[in-house]
Amino acid sequence: MINLRLSSICCYLTGWLWLFSLPGWADNGEVEVLHWWTSTGETNAVHVLQQQVEQQGVHWKNFAVIGGGGESAMNVLEARVISGNPPTAAQLKSSEIRDWAALGFLNNLDPIAKTQHWDQLLPPTIANLLKYQGHYVAVPANIHRENWLWVNTHIFKAAGAKIPTTWDEFFTAAQKIKAAGYPVLVNGNQDWQNTTIFESIALGILGGKDYIRAFVQHDATVLTSDKMLKVFEIFQKVHQFVELPPQSDDWNQATNLVIHDKAAMQIMGDWAKSEFFIAGKQLDQDFDCVPVPETQHAFLFDTDSFSMFHLDNKANQKAQKILTRTIMDPEFQKRFNLAKGSIPIRNDIPLDAFDRCAVASRRAFNQARKTGQLAPSIAHGMATTMPEQKALFDVVNHFFNTPNADPKQAILRLNRATQAAQ
Ligand code: GAL
């Protein structure tokens, strides 16, 4: 009888222990994570983060706001914070990190950064973007390379075109592809997507040093130089070959057309790569990743990072710490970046399991750091403040969408708008 009772108590306890060992049952609080990763590849990457924090007993509340580039997500964030109800964590870009930190909303992540040796692991250029007044206020997940040209190899073959490495070669290939009856370059007509093309051209023509002088230091001599004029001239010429995705302007709708042999190329960050793999396409056989013409040795970077908002709830504060540590954890960095198309922010993580675009990306990143060809993306908030980014978006989009716009006028407008936004 006693034995029977003991064994049932034992089963009862084991049952509860088992329950607590299930993901989400230990009381390690909840994280509500705001992000704009809603394409299929991006969603898979978010699931890696969700799984890894759930395994540590943290409840995951997804807060996805549709819209590549994150503009809508930032509007939603503002509304939530103003109403006194910030999410636990939000995907923020460097300009926004500084703004929210200056307003006093973000947690200081220095204690975790210290135990995980972030200062030793992170490239200084990127570490600086994650700090406010010398303190870490954001944790980085990856590095995306933005100056990629995604190429449909079947269309290139059918058109007898050569994959371009210079802008002259690009226009020769574009003529052939057009003559063979294929759309040449797909691009959604959104501010950040048009700026992706613009800044990729700019990096190649200006070189890393002058790109930074123009867009980070707002040097009027570079902004109004002959080289900048050439950037706008090429940008205008590229526009002649741009096709809009018919369904919507979302970047992944455009990628879909390249994936399904309906367009030859797209200029987009390497988050696009995941969509090719998910659709069952093979690198080399069906598609290729090559640097945007004339940017072979340059790297336009975009880092995704999360900031933690001040909260009163003790359990959720614990959850924030788990989330922060997880994002810099080597296993997470590997699994997440395999899904996301980017490379780990930590150089110590081997890329054995990654594809050759990722391997090329890390090589280019490390080389560009040494040669001064590492440049921050304006489209993704790495280079400028929000007002400066908006000013540039205005000039670039107006120019791109105005037939026969004058490049000479454009460089003057660019300089005026940039100086006024400071
Ligand atoms: C960027 C972000 C990338 C990717 C892209 C398109 O701002 O850094 O991770 O998600 O938007 O949504």
Tab-separated table of C-alpha atoms and ligand atoms in Angstrom:
chain	number	residue	atom	x	y	z
A	1	MET	CA	0.000	0.000	0.000
A	2	ILE	CA	2.731	2.404	1.098
A	3	ASN	CA	4.779	1.328	-1.920
A	4	LEU	CA	1.855	2.000	-4.172
A	5	ARG	CA	1.388	5.468	-2.687
A	6	LEU	CA	5.121	6.218	-2.947
A	7	SER	CA	5.224	5.174	-6.573
A	8	SER	CA	2.187	7.290	-7.430
A	9	ILE	CA	3.752	10.321	-5.646
A	10	CYS	CA	6.903	9.624	-7.594
A	11	CYS	CA	4.955	9.476	-10.910
A	12	TYR	CA	3.117	12.640	-9.957
A	13	LEU	CA	6.397	14.464	-9.282
A	14	THR	CA	8.048	13.127	-12.424
A	15	GLY	CA	5.004	14.293	-14.354
A	16	TRP	CA	5.405	17.833	-13.053
A	17	LEU	CA	9.152	17.798	-13.606
A	18	TRP	CA	8.518	16.693	-17.165
A	19	LEU	CA	6.014	19.476	-17.620
A	20	PHE	CA	8.531	22.063	-16.374
A	21	SER	CA	11.159	20.714	-18.728
A	22	LEU	CA	8.909	21.414	-21.724
A	23	PRO	CA	9.831	24.538	-23.660
A	24	GLY	CA	7.999	27.493	-22.193
A	25	TRP	CA	7.126	25.910	-18.857
A	26	ALA	CA	10.008	27.115	-16.742
A	27	ASP	CA	9.094	30.592	-15.618
A	28	ASN	CA	11.702	32.557	-17.455
A	29	GLY	CA	9.264	35.227	-18.556
A	30	GLU	CA	8.098	36.369	-21.953
A	31	VAL	CA	9.691	38.175	-24.859
A	32	GLU	CA	7.585	40.104	-27.306
A	33	VAL	CA	9.869	40.695	-30.265
A	34	LEU	CA	9.130	43.335	-32.877
A	35	HIS	CA	10.621	42.725	-36.339
A	36	TRP	CA	9.765	42.956	-40.040
A	37	TRP	CA	10.859	39.509	-41.140
A	38	THR	CA	7.823	38.219	-42.972
A	39	SER	CA	9.049	36.626	-46.230
A	40	THR	CA	9.373	32.828	-46.170
A	41	GLY	CA	13.146	32.876	-45.630
A	42	GLU	CA	12.922	35.596	-43.002
A	43	THR	CA	10.165	33.739	-41.153
A	44	ASN	CA	12.309	30.586	-41.034
A	45	ALA	CA	15.105	32.640	-39.499
A	46	VAL	CA	12.757	34.082	-36.850
A	47	HIS	CA	11.711	30.513	-35.969
A	48	VAL	CA	15.337	29.693	-35.120
A	49	LEU	CA	15.343	32.518	-32.576
A	50	GLN	CA	11.936	31.526	-31.237
A	51	GLN	CA	13.011	27.880	-30.802
A	52	GLN	CA	16.242	28.760	-29.051
A	53	VAL	CA	14.631	31.042	-26.477
A	54	GLU	CA	11.684	28.677	-25.943
A	55	GLN	CA	14.153	25.894	-25.162
A	56	GLN	CA	15.299	28.057	-22.260
A	57	GLY	CA	11.802	28.369	-20.830
A	58	VAL	CA	11.000	31.775	-22.323
A	59	HIS	CA	7.566	32.358	-23.790
A	60	TRP	CA	7.769	33.861	-27.292
A	61	LYS	CA	5.285	36.451	-28.500
A	62	ASN	CA	5.752	37.262	-32.144
A	63	PHE	CA	5.312	40.899	-33.182
A	64	ALA	CA	5.871	40.914	-36.945
A	65	VAL	CA	5.069	44.053	-38.929
A	66	ILE	CA	5.008	43.528	-42.674
A	67	GLY	CA	7.189	45.776	-44.849
A	68	GLY	CA	10.779	45.213	-45.987
A	69	GLY	CA	13.261	47.802	-44.782
A	70	GLY	CA	11.227	48.227	-41.578
A	71	GLU	CA	9.559	51.632	-42.067
A	72	SER	CA	6.107	50.395	-40.992
A	73	ALA	CA	7.607	48.480	-38.079
A	74	MET	CA	9.194	51.692	-36.798
A	75	ASN	CA	5.861	53.564	-36.974
A	76	VAL	CA	4.176	50.790	-35.007
A	77	LEU	CA	6.994	50.814	-32.447
A	78	GLU	CA	6.607	54.542	-31.936
A	79	ALA	CA	2.881	54.162	-31.277
A	80	ARG	CA	3.493	51.377	-28.735
A	81	VAL	CA	6.185	53.269	-26.855
A	82	ILE	CA	4.187	56.510	-26.796
A	83	SER	CA	1.236	54.637	-25.296
A	84	GLY	CA	3.546	53.402	-22.526
A	85	ASN	CA	3.588	49.796	-23.659
A	86	PRO	CA	6.903	49.037	-25.391
A	87	PRO	CA	7.669	45.520	-26.615
A	88	THR	CA	10.389	43.575	-24.806
A	89	ALA	CA	12.709	43.807	-27.787
A	90	ALA	CA	12.719	45.475	-31.175
A	91	GLN	CA	14.764	45.112	-34.336
A	92	LEU	CA	16.423	48.525	-34.676
A	93	LYS	CA	18.937	50.032	-37.079
A	94	SER	CA	21.836	52.165	-35.923
A	95	SER	CA	20.166	55.549	-36.445
A	96	GLU	CA	17.106	54.391	-34.493
A	97	ILE	CA	19.231	52.757	-31.807
A	98	ARG	CA	20.811	56.119	-31.060
A	99	ASP	CA	17.446	57.930	-31.077
A	100	TRP	CA	15.743	55.509	-28.673
A	101	ALA	CA	18.802	55.370	-26.436
A	102	ALA	CA	18.995	59.169	-26.275
A	103	LEU	CA	15.364	59.225	-25.139
A	104	GLY	CA	16.331	56.838	-22.319
A	105	PHE	CA	14.227	53.810	-23.337
A	106	LEU	CA	16.913	51.170	-23.880
A	107	ASN	CA	18.662	48.778	-21.517
A	108	ASN	CA	22.406	48.910	-21.105
A	109	LEU	CA	23.705	45.539	-22.332
A	110	ASP	CA	27.307	46.024	-21.122
A	111	PRO	CA	27.217	43.294	-18.402
A	112	ILE	CA	26.261	40.611	-20.963
A	113	ALA	CA	28.611	42.092	-23.572
A	114	LYS	CA	31.426	41.773	-21.069
A	115	THR	CA	30.774	38.134	-20.155
A	116	GLN	CA	30.379	37.204	-23.826
A	117	HIS	CA	33.437	39.274	-24.909
A	118	TRP	CA	31.601	41.297	-27.560
A	119	ASP	CA	34.419	43.840	-27.775
A	120	GLN	CA	36.813	41.093	-28.846
A	121	LEU	CA	34.329	39.398	-31.185
A	122	LEU	CA	32.735	42.308	-33.053
A	123	PRO	CA	34.334	44.347	-35.843
A	124	PRO	CA	34.799	47.848	-34.315
A	125	THR	CA	32.885	49.572	-37.160
A	126	ILE	CA	29.838	47.541	-36.267
A	127	ALA	CA	30.331	47.594	-32.487
A	128	ASN	CA	30.209	51.417	-32.630
A	129	LEU	CA	26.787	51.319	-34.265
A	130	LEU	CA	25.445	49.235	-31.384
A	131	LYS	CA	26.651	51.614	-28.682
A	132	TYR	CA	25.307	54.829	-27.234
A	133	GLN	CA	27.779	56.999	-25.328
A	134	GLY	CA	30.172	54.050	-25.225
A	135	HIS	CA	27.648	51.510	-23.877
A	136	TYR	CA	26.096	48.611	-25.761
A	137	VAL	CA	22.351	49.126	-26.291
A	138	ALA	CA	21.793	46.581	-29.089
A	139	VAL	CA	22.838	42.993	-29.761
A	140	PRO	CA	23.746	42.024	-33.353
A	141	ALA	CA	22.521	38.920	-35.164
A	142	ASN	CA	24.329	39.039	-38.501
A	143	ILE	CA	25.949	40.883	-41.374
A	144	HIS	CA	24.121	41.193	-44.665
A	145	ARG	CA	25.951	42.210	-47.824
A	146	GLU	CA	23.714	44.467	-49.851
A	147	ASN	CA	25.636	44.953	-53.081
A	148	TRP	CA	24.620	41.634	-54.614
A	149	LEU	CA	23.254	41.056	-58.082
A	150	TRP	CA	20.990	37.976	-58.230
A	151	VAL	CA	21.131	36.395	-61.634
A	152	ASN	CA	18.847	33.894	-63.348
A	153	THR	CA	21.341	31.702	-65.198
A	154	HIS	CA	18.742	30.171	-67.584
A	155	ILE	CA	17.736	33.587	-68.925
A	156	PHE	CA	21.365	34.660	-69.345
A	157	LYS	CA	22.049	31.487	-71.337
A	158	ALA	CA	18.909	31.871	-73.453
A	159	ALA	CA	19.840	35.484	-74.262
A	160	GLY	CA	23.510	34.674	-74.916
A	161	ALA	CA	24.449	37.292	-72.315
A	162	LYS	CA	27.541	37.427	-70.109
A	163	ILE	CA	27.187	38.030	-66.383
A	164	PRO	CA	28.361	41.651	-65.979
A	165	THR	CA	31.257	42.873	-63.866
A	166	THR	CA	31.219	46.499	-65.121
A	167	TRP	CA	28.354	48.883	-65.919
A	168	ASP	CA	29.250	48.787	-69.624
A	169	GLU	CA	28.934	44.997	-69.542
A	170	PHE	CA	25.671	45.377	-67.625
A	171	PHE	CA	24.127	47.520	-70.379
A	172	THR	CA	25.363	45.157	-73.106
A	173	ALA	CA	23.825	42.189	-71.270
A	174	ALA	CA	20.633	44.190	-70.618
A	175	GLN	CA	20.188	44.903	-74.365
A	176	LYS	CA	20.590	41.215	-75.202
A	177	ILE	CA	18.160	40.098	-72.494
A	178	LYS	CA	15.609	42.675	-73.616
A	179	ALA	CA	16.021	41.640	-77.249
A	180	ALA	CA	15.428	38.011	-76.223
A	181	GLY	CA	12.101	39.135	-74.715
A	182	TYR	CA	12.860	38.913	-70.976
A	183	PRO	CA	12.400	41.538	-68.277
A	184	VAL	CA	15.910	42.678	-67.301
A	185	LEU	CA	16.039	44.005	-63.729
A	186	VAL	CA	13.114	43.687	-61.314
A	187	ASN	CA	12.742	46.138	-58.485
A	188	GLY	CA	9.836	47.185	-56.273
A	189	ASN	CA	9.323	50.958	-56.460
A	190	GLN	CA	9.888	51.627	-52.759
A	191	ASP	CA	12.238	54.238	-51.280
A	192	TRP	CA	14.652	51.755	-49.786
A	193	GLN	CA	14.695	49.468	-52.838
A	194	ASN	CA	15.466	52.316	-55.238
A	195	THR	CA	18.130	53.494	-52.807
A	196	THR	CA	19.607	49.986	-52.772
A	197	ILE	CA	20.336	50.354	-56.496
A	198	PHE	CA	21.559	53.925	-56.062
A	199	GLU	CA	23.947	53.238	-53.211
A	200	SER	CA	25.337	50.105	-54.854
A	201	ILE	CA	26.196	52.145	-57.954
A	202	ALA	CA	27.592	54.924	-55.742
A	203	LEU	CA	29.896	52.589	-53.838
A	204	GLY	CA	31.407	51.264	-57.063
A	205	ILE	CA	31.877	54.633	-58.727
A	206	LEU	CA	32.965	56.647	-55.681
A	207	GLY	CA	34.930	53.926	-53.855
A	208	GLY	CA	34.610	53.351	-50.108
A	209	LYS	CA	36.475	56.464	-49.008
A	210	ASP	CA	34.446	58.969	-51.022
A	211	TYR	CA	31.200	57.090	-50.336
A	212	ILE	CA	31.816	57.715	-46.622
A	213	ARG	CA	32.863	61.321	-47.237
A	214	ALA	CA	29.617	61.917	-49.138
A	215	PHE	CA	27.032	60.017	-47.150
A	216	VAL	CA	28.467	59.882	-43.630
A	217	GLN	CA	30.476	63.096	-43.484
A	218	HIS	CA	28.273	65.062	-45.945
A	219	ASP	CA	31.247	66.495	-47.757
A	220	ALA	CA	29.837	68.951	-50.315
A	221	THR	CA	32.825	68.528	-52.645
A	222	VAL	CA	32.092	64.827	-53.085
A	223	LEU	CA	28.307	65.281	-53.119
A	224	THR	CA	28.587	67.672	-56.078
A	225	SER	CA	31.561	66.023	-57.799
A	226	ASP	CA	31.799	64.683	-61.351
A	227	LYS	CA	31.907	61.188	-59.905
A	228	MET	CA	28.550	61.789	-58.203
A	229	LEU	CA	27.200	63.062	-61.516
A	230	LYS	CA	28.274	59.768	-63.080
A	231	VAL	CA	26.455	57.866	-60.321
A	232	PHE	CA	23.183	59.611	-61.217
A	233	GLU	CA	23.788	59.094	-64.951
A	234	ILE	CA	24.243	55.346	-64.497
A	235	PHE	CA	21.266	55.222	-62.117
A	236	GLN	CA	19.112	56.857	-64.794
A	237	LYS	CA	20.329	54.466	-67.460
A	238	VAL	CA	19.633	51.470	-65.205
A	239	HIS	CA	16.071	52.754	-64.766
A	240	GLN	CA	15.406	52.116	-68.481
A	241	PHE	CA	15.756	48.406	-67.750
A	242	VAL	CA	13.795	48.232	-64.509
A	243	GLU	CA	10.564	46.266	-64.389
A	244	LEU	CA	8.110	46.468	-61.506
A	245	PRO	CA	6.762	43.247	-60.002
A	246	PRO	CA	3.110	43.111	-61.129
A	247	GLN	CA	1.516	41.978	-57.831
A	248	SER	CA	3.064	44.316	-55.285
A	249	ASP	CA	6.218	46.310	-54.690
A	250	ASP	CA	7.515	43.922	-52.023
A	251	TRP	CA	11.145	42.932	-52.552
A	252	ASN	CA	10.327	39.221	-52.344
A	253	GLN	CA	7.722	39.530	-55.123
A	254	ALA	CA	10.534	40.829	-57.293
A	255	THR	CA	12.825	38.001	-56.161
A	256	ASN	CA	10.099	35.503	-57.092
A	257	LEU	CA	10.250	36.658	-60.701
A	258	VAL	CA	13.996	35.950	-60.881
A	259	ILE	CA	13.443	32.601	-59.162
A	260	HIS	CA	10.756	31.524	-61.641
A	261	ASP	CA	12.557	32.528	-64.857
A	262	LYS	CA	10.418	35.651	-65.301
A	263	ALA	CA	13.188	38.232	-64.913
A	264	ALA	CA	16.942	38.129	-65.353
A	265	MET	CA	18.282	40.086	-62.351
A	266	GLN	CA	17.613	41.815	-59.048
A	267	ILE	CA	19.910	44.022	-56.944
A	268	MET	CA	19.187	43.076	-53.347
A	269	GLY	CA	20.815	42.128	-50.047
A	270	ASP	CA	21.527	38.463	-49.409
A	271	TRP	CA	18.249	37.900	-47.564
A	272	ALA	CA	17.004	37.256	-51.144
A	273	LYS	CA	19.159	34.105	-51.344
A	274	SER	CA	16.988	32.179	-48.878
A	275	GLU	CA	13.969	32.581	-51.154
A	276	PHE	CA	15.862	30.837	-53.997
A	277	PHE	CA	16.809	27.880	-51.797
A	278	ILE	CA	13.310	27.549	-50.339
A	279	ALA	CA	11.929	27.410	-53.903
A	280	GLY	CA	14.271	24.435	-54.525
A	281	LYS	CA	16.663	26.333	-56.808
A	282	GLN	CA	20.340	25.385	-57.070
A	283	LEU	CA	23.202	27.821	-56.947
A	284	ASP	CA	25.129	27.786	-60.307
A	285	GLN	CA	22.538	25.651	-62.029
A	286	ASP	CA	19.538	27.999	-61.611
A	287	PHE	CA	20.907	31.190	-60.123
A	288	ASP	CA	24.084	33.000	-59.254
A	289	CYS	CA	25.210	35.646	-56.789
A	290	VAL	CA	27.708	38.192	-58.090
A	291	PRO	CA	28.695	41.580	-56.703
A	292	VAL	CA	26.905	44.546	-58.276
A	293	PRO	CA	29.071	45.771	-61.210
A	294	GLU	CA	32.255	47.567	-60.148
A	295	THR	CA	31.828	46.638	-56.453
A	296	GLN	CA	33.837	43.366	-56.467
A	297	HIS	CA	36.109	44.539	-53.660
A	298	ALA	CA	33.566	46.571	-51.764
A	299	PHE	CA	31.059	45.623	-49.131
A	300	LEU	CA	27.858	47.547	-48.427
A	301	PHE	CA	26.866	46.327	-45.002
A	302	ASP	CA	23.580	46.013	-43.169
A	303	THR	CA	23.570	44.523	-39.683
A	304	ASP	CA	20.412	43.358	-37.935
A	305	SER	CA	20.317	43.969	-34.218
A	306	PHE	CA	17.854	44.019	-31.349
A	307	SER	CA	17.460	46.496	-28.523
A	308	MET	CA	15.812	45.753	-25.190
A	309	PHE	CA	13.286	48.260	-23.837
A	310	HIS	CA	13.054	49.100	-20.096
A	311	LEU	CA	10.436	46.929	-18.397
A	312	ASP	CA	9.163	46.670	-14.807
A	313	ASN	CA	8.242	42.984	-14.894
A	314	LYS	CA	11.096	40.997	-13.276
A	315	ALA	CA	10.382	37.729	-15.137
A	316	ASN	CA	10.416	39.546	-18.459
A	317	GLN	CA	13.666	41.284	-17.550
A	318	LYS	CA	15.119	37.792	-17.143
A	319	ALA	CA	13.678	36.833	-20.553
A	320	GLN	CA	15.372	39.866	-22.120
A	321	LYS	CA	18.734	38.713	-20.770
A	322	ILE	CA	18.208	35.207	-22.151
A	323	LEU	CA	17.234	36.670	-25.526
A	324	THR	CA	20.302	38.931	-25.576
A	325	ARG	CA	22.703	36.111	-24.691
A	326	THR	CA	21.074	33.773	-27.222
A	327	ILE	CA	21.558	36.186	-30.127
A	328	MET	CA	25.345	36.225	-29.647
A	329	ASP	CA	25.499	32.482	-28.924
A	330	PRO	CA	27.604	30.596	-31.546
A	331	GLU	CA	24.988	27.910	-32.215
A	332	PHE	CA	22.284	30.519	-32.778
A	333	GLN	CA	24.544	32.617	-35.017
A	334	LYS	CA	25.177	29.592	-37.191
A	335	ARG	CA	21.599	28.311	-37.469
A	336	PHE	CA	20.037	31.748	-37.821
A	337	ASN	CA	22.393	32.928	-40.538
A	338	LEU	CA	22.038	29.708	-42.506
A	339	ALA	CA	18.318	30.466	-42.647
A	340	LYS	CA	18.639	34.224	-43.158
A	341	GLY	CA	21.174	34.300	-46.010
A	342	SER	CA	23.582	36.516	-44.062
A	343	ILE	CA	26.858	35.647	-42.325
A	344	PRO	CA	27.466	35.446	-38.571
A	345	ILE	CA	28.637	38.671	-37.013
A	346	ARG	CA	31.200	36.563	-35.158
A	347	ASN	CA	34.249	35.880	-37.316
A	348	ASP	CA	35.118	32.856	-35.128
A	349	ILE	CA	32.198	30.815	-36.463
A	350	PRO	CA	33.319	28.486	-39.281
A	351	LEU	CA	31.333	28.628	-42.512
A	352	ASP	CA	31.713	24.912	-43.420
A	353	ALA	CA	27.957	24.433	-43.620
A	354	PHE	CA	27.353	27.656	-45.600
A	355	ASP	CA	27.024	28.133	-49.387
A	356	ARG	CA	29.639	29.842	-51.540
A	357	CYS	CA	27.843	33.214	-51.573
A	358	ALA	CA	28.209	33.344	-47.780
A	359	VAL	CA	31.850	32.303	-47.994
A	360	ALA	CA	32.463	35.009	-50.631
A	361	SER	CA	30.641	37.489	-48.435
A	362	ARG	CA	32.896	36.874	-45.432
A	363	ARG	CA	36.000	37.059	-47.631
A	364	ALA	CA	34.819	40.360	-49.123
A	365	PHE	CA	33.939	41.721	-45.671
A	366	ASN	CA	37.356	40.959	-44.203
A	367	GLN	CA	39.136	42.302	-47.273
A	368	ALA	CA	36.992	45.455	-47.429
A	369	ARG	CA	37.758	46.206	-43.776
A	370	LYS	CA	41.460	46.282	-44.597
A	371	THR	CA	41.203	48.277	-47.811
A	372	GLY	CA	38.713	50.944	-46.715
A	373	GLN	CA	35.963	49.524	-48.934
A	374	LEU	CA	33.545	48.679	-46.136
A	375	ALA	CA	30.584	51.030	-46.426
A	376	PRO	CA	27.396	51.456	-44.375
A	377	SER	CA	24.046	51.148	-46.139
A	378	ILE	CA	21.904	54.283	-46.252
A	379	ALA	CA	18.807	52.301	-47.255
A	380	HIS	CA	19.068	50.225	-44.066
A	381	GLY	CA	19.895	52.982	-41.612
A	382	MET	CA	23.591	52.198	-41.137
A	383	ALA	CA	25.042	55.447	-42.492
A	384	THR	CA	22.928	58.415	-41.480
A	385	THR	CA	20.411	59.821	-39.043
A	386	MET	CA	16.735	59.317	-39.890
A	387	PRO	CA	16.258	62.906	-41.233
A	388	GLU	CA	19.346	62.538	-43.439
A	389	GLN	CA	18.100	59.187	-44.717
A	390	LYS	CA	14.686	60.694	-45.532
A	391	ALA	CA	16.315	63.620	-47.352
A	392	LEU	CA	18.349	61.254	-49.514
A	393	PHE	CA	15.333	58.995	-50.137
A	394	ASP	CA	13.428	62.043	-51.422
A	395	VAL	CA	16.095	63.111	-53.882
A	396	VAL	CA	16.862	59.598	-55.100
A	397	ASN	CA	13.226	58.581	-55.590
A	398	HIS	CA	12.180	61.803	-57.213
A	399	PHE	CA	15.057	61.498	-59.674
A	400	PHE	CA	14.436	57.812	-60.387
A	401	ASN	CA	10.718	58.307	-61.021
A	402	THR	CA	11.016	61.458	-63.139
A	403	PRO	CA	11.546	60.812	-66.850
A	404	ASN	CA	14.439	62.864	-68.256
A	405	ALA	CA	15.394	64.246	-64.856
A	406	ASP	CA	18.600	66.265	-64.982
A	407	PRO	CA	21.539	64.587	-63.157
A	408	LYS	CA	23.220	67.998	-62.724
A	409	GLN	CA	20.168	69.301	-60.859
A	410	ALA	CA	20.043	66.055	-58.874
A	411	ILE	CA	23.517	66.434	-57.385
A	412	LEU	CA	22.740	70.002	-56.347
A	413	ARG	CA	19.463	68.885	-54.757
A	414	LEU	CA	21.279	66.015	-53.060
A	415	ASN	CA	23.799	68.380	-51.518
A	416	ARG	CA	21.143	70.922	-50.443
A	417	ALA	CA	18.896	68.258	-48.910
A	418	THR	CA	21.777	66.532	-47.126
A	419	GLN	CA	23.131	69.746	-45.611
A	420	ALA	CA	19.636	70.904	-44.574
A	421	ALA	CA	18.854	67.599	-42.824
A	422	GLN	CA	21.785	67.874	-40.395
B	1	GAL	C1	16.500	44.910	-43.911
B	1	GAL	C2	16.941	43.893	-42.903
B	1	GAL	C3	17.112	42.554	-43.528
B	1	GAL	C4	15.935	42.186	-44.411
B	1	GAL	C5	15.442	43.368	-45.251
B	1	GAL	C6	14.168	43.098	-46.037
B	1	GAL	O1	16.348	46.160	-43.308
B	1	GAL	O2	18.181	44.270	-42.377
B	1	GAL	O3	17.333	41.595	-42.540
B	1	GAL	O4	14.975	41.668	-43.630
B	1	GAL	O5	15.282	44.527	-44.509
B	1	GAL	O6	13.080	42.861	-45.231
